Amino acid sequence: MEERYDPQSVEPKWQAVWEQTRAFAVTEDPDKEKYYLLEMFPYPSGRIHIGHVRNYTIGDVVARYKRMCGYNVLHPMGWDAFGMPAENAAIDNNTHPAKWTYENIAAMRKQLKRMGFSYDWNRELATCDPEYYKWEQWLFIRMYEKGMVYRKESYVNWCETCSTVLANEQVEAGSCWRCGRAVQQKKLWGWFFKITDYAEDLLEYCDRLPGWPEKVLTMQKNWIGKSTGAQIAFPIYGTDESLSVFTTRPDTIYGATFMVLAPEHPLVKQLAAGTGQEEPVTEFVERMARESHTDRMTEDREKEGVFLGAWCINPVNNRQIPIYTANFALMEYGTGAVMSVPAHDQRDFEFAGKYGIEIIPVIKPEDISAGETARDQAYTGDGEMVNSGPFDGMHNRQAYEDLIAYFEKHGTGKRAVSYRLRDWGISRQRYWGAPVPMVHCPQCGIVPVDEKDLPVRLPEDIDLLEGGGSQLSAHEDFVNTECPKCKGPARRETDTMDTFVESSWYFERYCSPDYDRGMFDPTAVDYWMPVDQYIGGVEHAVMHLLYSRYFTRVLKDMGLVDFKEPFTRLLTQGMVCKETQHCADHGYLYPEEAEDRDESVYCKKCGNPVEIGRVEKMSKSKKNIIDPNQLVQYYGADTVRLFCLFASPPERDLEWSERGVEGGYRFLNRVWRLARTWMSRLENTRPYDGAPGEVDETARGLYIKTHQTIKRVTEDIEARFHFNTAISGAMELVNAMYGIDSQMAPDEADPQTAGVMRQALETVLLLLAPMVPHVTEEIWEALGHEAGSLANASWPAFREDALAAETKLIVVQVNGKLRGKFEIEAGADDETIKARALEDENAIRFIGDKPIKKVIAVKNKLVNIVV
RNA sequence: GCCUGGGUGGCGGAAUAGGUAGACGCAAGGGACUUAAAAUCCCUUGGGGCAUAGUCCCCGUACGAGUUCGAUUCUCGUCCCAGGCACCA
């Protein structure tokens, strides 16, 4: 053991050992209980950032901990390797996306290895590998055959900068989630997955995922957005046709005074034709089409519409009601038509007010005296029905049910459910993605590629410099093919798939990454899946996690897996944040561009004082980032890992602090120095593992502390992943060992004390091994253990009797306020401790001459005297 | 507006089947070692009070009530912060 702790020599040494011995490679072993720990795989951007480090450190601690507990732990890592940045970088640097991607992967793999994460690198995969996306294409065809995929022309979210389609989930506040540009609507043909078929099941299972954070489940539920109500047909006046609407409030139908169609609704132009309203309607519809989705959806958007010149008939009272088209109606939701009841819907109320449409209240508010009708807003609550013919006097909840029964009886409507969730549009007009494996044949129409011809490989000789959009459609060799059916000339589909498709099944591929007869080896998936613990950022709460749940259901319905939910437990770790530094002349500054002196911070460029901003998520634009590489070079991977774990519990945001990192480094040095000081005394000593009764005074405290710490750290990790308190516990144990150290020199220690010291030291190493694996392995070896054996050591167990055989501190309260305390042997009965408490001088002082009403005793804890 | 979380020292954060509030770390102050500094080690550190300086007293977990012998923890109300959703009929 070296005198000085030098992470730069210790860490690479153990990383080499783990690599050579393939320490973390696993295979299915039916005799061992499995544990599948997965962290969300990264996009290979070129270098890992501190968010990755935190995510993967948390995961690594759990993986190593479970491994020490005897589980067969699958802990894989790979690359979410398709996507736009590769194309942009390729254009910028005149390289190829594949080259750029694989170089980035190599660089990041090296960085991850330098962190000492316990991955089974044999299972590494990259989604841009044809051997990977081949099976994605295979599944696409299976889904197509089963009618789970379809093609349609639709308005899509279009990002001009990225020249691609975005899924609804990829639009954030009306802008592209990647580049921030305002999203436009564009009509385009594209491929869709029928995720809406599973809306109900996905929703239902939100209540059957106890291992998931409530927050994520709520977000998913909201995203699916289930509403129940009725679908009702309104005959169109003067025609044989009818207008179908979805409403959640069939009970308010007597108050319907107008109808609204989405501007894109096919009936809009048809109904307006020849009514004299044709011109204003066409003008309105065209203006709406020109407006971006963003503008139309902005908050507080003024409601606006045009009368179509047509009417429909309310089926319950034959009332003739006007039909409008308006900006607030969405074609994608329900039937694209709204039954408007201004008295009981705020939006309809505003519209009616603007256009002078009649407002008929049909529900009397429960909290307002009868007869009152003048209101400045819609009433959306419950109450007694009025103005509703035969339903008058009934409670609206009852009328709701009766009206649905009435519609069903007369065939004018039915109970209905509507979801906010839309089908998943997966077409992207980009090069760097998995090609959709379909062929357009002038004779046979759309034909899937033959399975034997998979994968449909991305052509490598491509010139990306020619403008944006998909270069695939310009690649003649790729596009021109023959029809799998009639063998005539045909054209290939040039859309590639959304990269979320790859990440919807990679966790299954990890189970058998080299399998070449299917997406995965069923026996391997059967053994490893589902993932026991999944860890990643909350930013994936909706998209990635919902798509993965959907995909798993698809695989189940195809008989490929026998479970519905891929992730049993989910942990969403918080973000890494740091204060910003801003110079009046030079803008935001990187940490190394500012200089700390005299308790203030100055800009290195101009020497002026720097303004310290609020603590925010680390981002390049704010320059409040720190480079994991530099930290590792300076402090070592163990210190960086330790700080990430210690600074805050995993689900909470972590505020980066250079001083905090130094604190972590100092602690590891403290452990090192203690081990080094005592090494010659301990290396030939056996750890003391005897009964507590035989431990004499000197070592007794440390002995008990050791066992208490094992219990505490185990519970902190096992029950709640609170590594910060686990580390606190280990620090306390080290402090206790320094207590012995300050009392005696190592060679003065009696055999028993030395044994207890060794036991304490080994405990510290075992408990910290999952968190700081390198330094602990080094000291473990110095103690005479086989090199590299700590990674496979058993998690320590505590002795119950070591915790039990103790005196307890009893707190004395008078009227609930702390007035004194005393020590007594553990388990002393209530009467004994009450008696002792009543003798307490200070307590007596507070009791004074007031009569004692009651004395409450809690065994081993406290006595409260009530006066 | 709706849905989730969350408000505890100078700072990051401990403590919830209700039972000593502030573990552990950072920062700060004092001391030891040193020619000196760094490193290290030890001590102090929520606020206030006192003729008694203590095994002392009062206040204190966003704010206001309530339940209880006892509330950071449970209930109700209010305020503030963060994240998500937001014309979804």
Short mmCIF file of C-alpha atoms in Angstrom, two decimals, chain A residues 68-282:
data_model
loop_
_atom_site.label_atom_id
_atom_site.label_comp_id
_atom_site.label_asym_id
_atom_site.label_seq_id
_atom_site.Cartn_x
_atom_site.Cartn_y
_atom_site.Cartn_z
CA MET A 68 -22.58 -8.49 -3.37
CA CYS A 69 -25.98 -9.63 -2.11
CA GLY A 70 -25.67 -12.70 -4.29
CA TYR A 71 -27.79 -11.80 -7.29
CA ASN A 72 -26.87 -12.64 -10.84
CA VAL A 73 -26.75 -9.03 -12.00
CA LEU A 74 -27.23 -8.00 -15.61
CA HIS A 75 -25.85 -4.50 -16.06
CA PRO A 76 -25.42 -3.60 -19.71
CA MET A 77 -24.49 -0.45 -21.61
CA GLY A 78 -24.94 0.61 -25.22
CA TRP A 79 -25.64 3.46 -27.58
CA ASP A 80 -28.78 5.15 -28.81
CA ALA A 81 -26.87 5.82 -31.97
CA PHE A 82 -29.28 7.06 -34.62
CA GLY A 83 -30.42 10.65 -34.75
CA MET A 84 -30.03 14.08 -36.16
CA PRO A 85 -26.91 15.44 -34.47
CA ALA A 86 -24.86 12.89 -36.38
CA GLU A 87 -26.14 14.28 -39.67
CA ASN A 88 -25.60 17.87 -38.64
CA ALA A 89 -22.09 17.11 -37.44
CA ALA A 90 -21.42 15.21 -40.64
CA ILE A 91 -22.40 18.25 -42.68
CA ASP A 92 -20.41 20.62 -40.49
CA ASN A 93 -17.26 18.52 -40.50
CA ASN A 94 -17.61 16.92 -43.90
CA THR A 95 -17.56 13.45 -42.47
CA HIS A 96 -20.02 10.56 -42.47
CA PRO A 97 -22.62 10.12 -39.71
CA ALA A 98 -21.46 6.57 -39.16
CA LYS A 99 -17.84 7.58 -38.77
CA TRP A 100 -18.76 10.44 -36.46
CA THR A 101 -21.01 8.18 -34.39
CA TYR A 102 -18.53 5.33 -34.01
CA GLU A 103 -15.73 7.71 -33.09
CA ASN A 104 -17.95 9.25 -30.44
CA ILE A 105 -18.84 5.83 -29.13
CA ALA A 106 -15.16 4.94 -28.81
CA ALA A 107 -14.45 8.15 -26.91
CA MET A 108 -17.39 7.77 -24.58
CA ARG A 109 -16.74 4.10 -23.94
CA LYS A 110 -13.26 5.05 -22.81
CA GLN A 111 -14.69 7.67 -20.47
CA LEU A 112 -17.20 5.26 -18.98
CA LYS A 113 -14.48 2.68 -18.43
CA ARG A 114 -12.41 5.31 -16.66
CA MET A 115 -15.34 5.77 -14.24
CA GLY A 116 -15.09 2.13 -13.23
CA PHE A 117 -18.69 1.19 -13.95
CA SER A 118 -19.41 -2.51 -13.67
CA TYR A 119 -20.88 -3.10 -17.10
CA ASP A 120 -20.92 -6.36 -18.94
CA TRP A 121 -19.21 -4.86 -21.98
CA ASN A 122 -19.73 -8.06 -23.93
CA ARG A 123 -23.32 -6.98 -24.38
CA GLU A 124 -22.59 -3.51 -25.73
CA LEU A 125 -24.80 -2.60 -28.66
CA ALA A 126 -25.32 0.34 -30.99
CA THR A 127 -28.74 0.88 -32.51
CA CYS A 128 -27.24 2.03 -35.82
CA ASP A 129 -25.74 -1.42 -36.31
CA PRO A 130 -27.61 -3.23 -39.15
CA GLU A 131 -27.65 -6.34 -36.96
CA TYR A 132 -29.71 -4.32 -34.50
CA TYR A 133 -32.12 -2.48 -36.77
CA LYS A 134 -32.62 -5.59 -38.89
CA TRP A 135 -34.85 -6.91 -36.11
CA GLU A 136 -36.61 -3.63 -35.73
CA GLN A 137 -37.48 -3.81 -39.42
CA TRP A 138 -38.54 -7.41 -38.93
CA LEU A 139 -40.90 -6.36 -36.16
CA PHE A 140 -42.20 -3.48 -38.26
CA ILE A 141 -43.24 -5.95 -40.95
CA ARG A 142 -44.87 -8.26 -38.38
CA MET A 143 -46.77 -5.29 -37.03
CA TYR A 144 -47.77 -4.25 -40.53
CA GLU A 145 -49.10 -7.72 -41.23
CA LYS A 146 -51.17 -7.60 -38.07
CA GLY A 147 -52.57 -4.20 -38.88
CA MET A 148 -50.67 -2.47 -36.10
CA VAL A 149 -48.94 -0.13 -38.55
CA TYR A 150 -50.62 2.01 -41.13
CA ARG A 151 -49.85 4.83 -43.49
CA LYS A 152 -51.88 7.97 -43.75
CA GLU A 153 -51.71 11.51 -44.91
CA SER A 154 -52.01 13.89 -42.06
CA TYR A 155 -51.02 17.20 -40.69
CA VAL A 156 -47.75 16.69 -38.96
CA ASN A 157 -45.57 18.75 -36.73
CA TRP A 158 -42.82 19.90 -39.00
CA CYS A 159 -39.52 21.42 -37.96
CA GLU A 160 -37.98 23.38 -40.80
CA THR A 161 -34.50 23.45 -39.24
CA CYS A 162 -34.36 19.71 -38.73
CA SER A 163 -36.48 19.18 -41.87
CA THR A 164 -38.32 16.38 -40.19
CA VAL A 165 -41.56 15.34 -38.60
CA LEU A 166 -41.93 15.48 -34.84
CA ALA A 167 -44.22 13.38 -32.69
CA ASN A 168 -46.64 15.37 -30.51
CA GLU A 169 -44.52 14.49 -27.54
CA GLN A 170 -41.50 16.03 -29.24
CA VAL A 171 -43.18 19.41 -29.47
CA GLU A 172 -42.51 21.48 -26.40
CA ALA A 173 -44.54 24.67 -26.03
CA GLY A 174 -45.05 24.76 -29.77
CA SER A 175 -41.37 24.39 -30.57
CA CYS A 176 -39.04 21.60 -31.60
CA TRP A 177 -37.71 19.80 -28.52
CA ARG A 178 -34.24 19.56 -30.08
CA CYS A 179 -33.57 22.88 -31.79
CA GLY A 180 -36.30 25.11 -30.35
CA ARG A 181 -37.62 26.34 -33.68
CA ALA A 182 -41.37 26.99 -33.93
CA VAL A 183 -43.14 23.93 -35.26
CA GLN A 184 -45.29 24.22 -38.39
CA GLN A 185 -48.15 22.10 -39.66
CA LYS A 186 -47.54 20.28 -42.86
CA LYS A 187 -49.62 17.70 -44.67
CA LEU A 188 -47.56 14.62 -45.32
CA TRP A 189 -47.83 10.90 -45.83
CA GLY A 190 -46.33 8.93 -42.98
CA TRP A 191 -46.26 5.69 -41.05
CA PHE A 192 -48.12 5.30 -37.77
CA PHE A 193 -48.10 2.79 -34.94
CA LYS A 194 -51.52 2.17 -33.45
CA ILE A 195 -50.60 2.96 -29.88
CA THR A 196 -54.17 4.15 -29.30
CA ASP A 197 -55.28 0.51 -29.39
CA TYR A 198 -53.46 0.15 -26.09
CA ALA A 199 -54.53 3.46 -24.54
CA GLU A 200 -56.86 1.78 -22.06
CA ASP A 201 -54.40 -0.91 -21.06
CA LEU A 202 -51.52 1.52 -20.72
CA LEU A 203 -53.71 3.70 -18.55
CA GLU A 204 -55.03 0.87 -16.43
CA TYR A 205 -51.57 -0.44 -15.65
CA CYS A 206 -50.50 2.96 -14.37
CA ASP A 207 -52.17 1.84 -11.18
CA ARG A 208 -50.29 -1.45 -11.17
CA LEU A 209 -46.76 -0.09 -11.18
CA PRO A 210 -46.03 0.40 -7.50
CA GLY A 211 -42.31 0.68 -8.19
CA TRP A 212 -42.73 3.81 -10.30
CA PRO A 213 -42.71 7.39 -9.04
CA GLU A 214 -46.19 8.82 -8.71
CA LYS A 215 -45.10 11.84 -10.70
CA VAL A 216 -44.26 9.81 -13.79
CA LEU A 217 -47.47 7.81 -13.63
CA THR A 218 -49.50 10.98 -13.33
CA MET A 219 -47.75 12.46 -16.34
CA GLN A 220 -48.51 9.34 -18.35
CA LYS A 221 -52.14 9.31 -17.26
CA ASN A 222 -52.52 12.94 -18.26
CA TRP A 223 -50.86 12.26 -21.55
CA ILE A 224 -53.23 9.41 -22.35
CA GLY A 225 -56.03 11.74 -21.26
CA LYS A 226 -59.07 9.52 -21.01
CA SER A 227 -62.50 11.16 -21.06
CA THR A 228 -65.80 9.38 -20.79
CA GLY A 229 -69.07 10.63 -22.21
CA ALA A 230 -71.23 9.99 -25.23
CA GLN A 231 -71.10 10.15 -28.95
CA ILE A 232 -74.28 11.70 -30.28
CA ALA A 233 -75.55 12.16 -33.83
CA PHE A 234 -77.15 15.52 -34.70
CA PRO A 235 -79.14 15.36 -37.97
CA ILE A 236 -78.12 18.13 -40.33
CA TYR A 237 -81.08 20.32 -41.25
CA GLY A 238 -82.36 19.76 -44.75
CA THR A 239 -80.15 16.72 -45.47
CA ASP A 240 -80.08 13.01 -44.67
CA GLU A 241 -76.68 13.31 -43.08
CA SER A 242 -75.83 13.81 -39.47
CA LEU A 243 -73.05 15.32 -37.47
CA SER A 244 -71.37 13.15 -34.89
CA VAL A 245 -70.04 14.78 -31.74
CA PHE A 246 -68.25 13.53 -28.67
CA THR A 247 -69.23 15.13 -25.40
CA THR A 248 -68.40 14.50 -21.78
CA ARG A 249 -71.58 16.23 -20.78
CA PRO A 250 -74.56 14.57 -22.46
CA ASP A 251 -76.58 15.81 -19.48
CA THR A 252 -76.32 19.35 -20.84
CA ILE A 253 -77.68 18.55 -24.29
CA TYR A 254 -80.85 20.63 -23.82
CA GLY A 255 -78.59 23.63 -23.43
CA ALA A 256 -76.81 23.10 -26.75
CA THR A 257 -77.29 26.31 -28.73
CA PHE A 258 -74.64 25.91 -31.42
CA MET A 259 -72.24 23.42 -32.98
CA VAL A 260 -68.60 23.93 -33.78
CA LEU A 261 -66.54 22.07 -36.37
CA ALA A 262 -62.77 22.12 -36.60
CA PRO A 263 -61.66 24.16 -39.63
CA GLU A 264 -60.18 20.97 -41.14
CA HIS A 265 -63.46 19.08 -40.69
CA PRO A 266 -64.52 17.60 -44.05
CA LEU A 267 -68.11 18.85 -43.64
CA VAL A 268 -67.12 22.49 -43.27
CA LYS A 269 -66.82 23.37 -46.94
CA GLN A 270 -69.61 21.04 -47.92
CA LEU A 271 -72.11 22.61 -45.54
CA ALA A 272 -71.17 26.16 -46.37
CA ALA A 273 -71.55 25.56 -50.10
CA GLY A 274 -74.35 27.57 -51.59
CA THR A 275 -75.40 29.21 -48.34
CA GLY A 276 -73.97 32.62 -49.03
CA GLN A 277 -71.48 31.98 -46.20
CA GLU A 278 -69.13 30.19 -48.53
CA GLU A 279 -66.74 33.09 -48.96
CA PRO A 280 -66.14 34.01 -45.30
CA VAL A 281 -65.89 30.32 -44.41
CA THR A 282 -63.30 29.59 -47.07
#
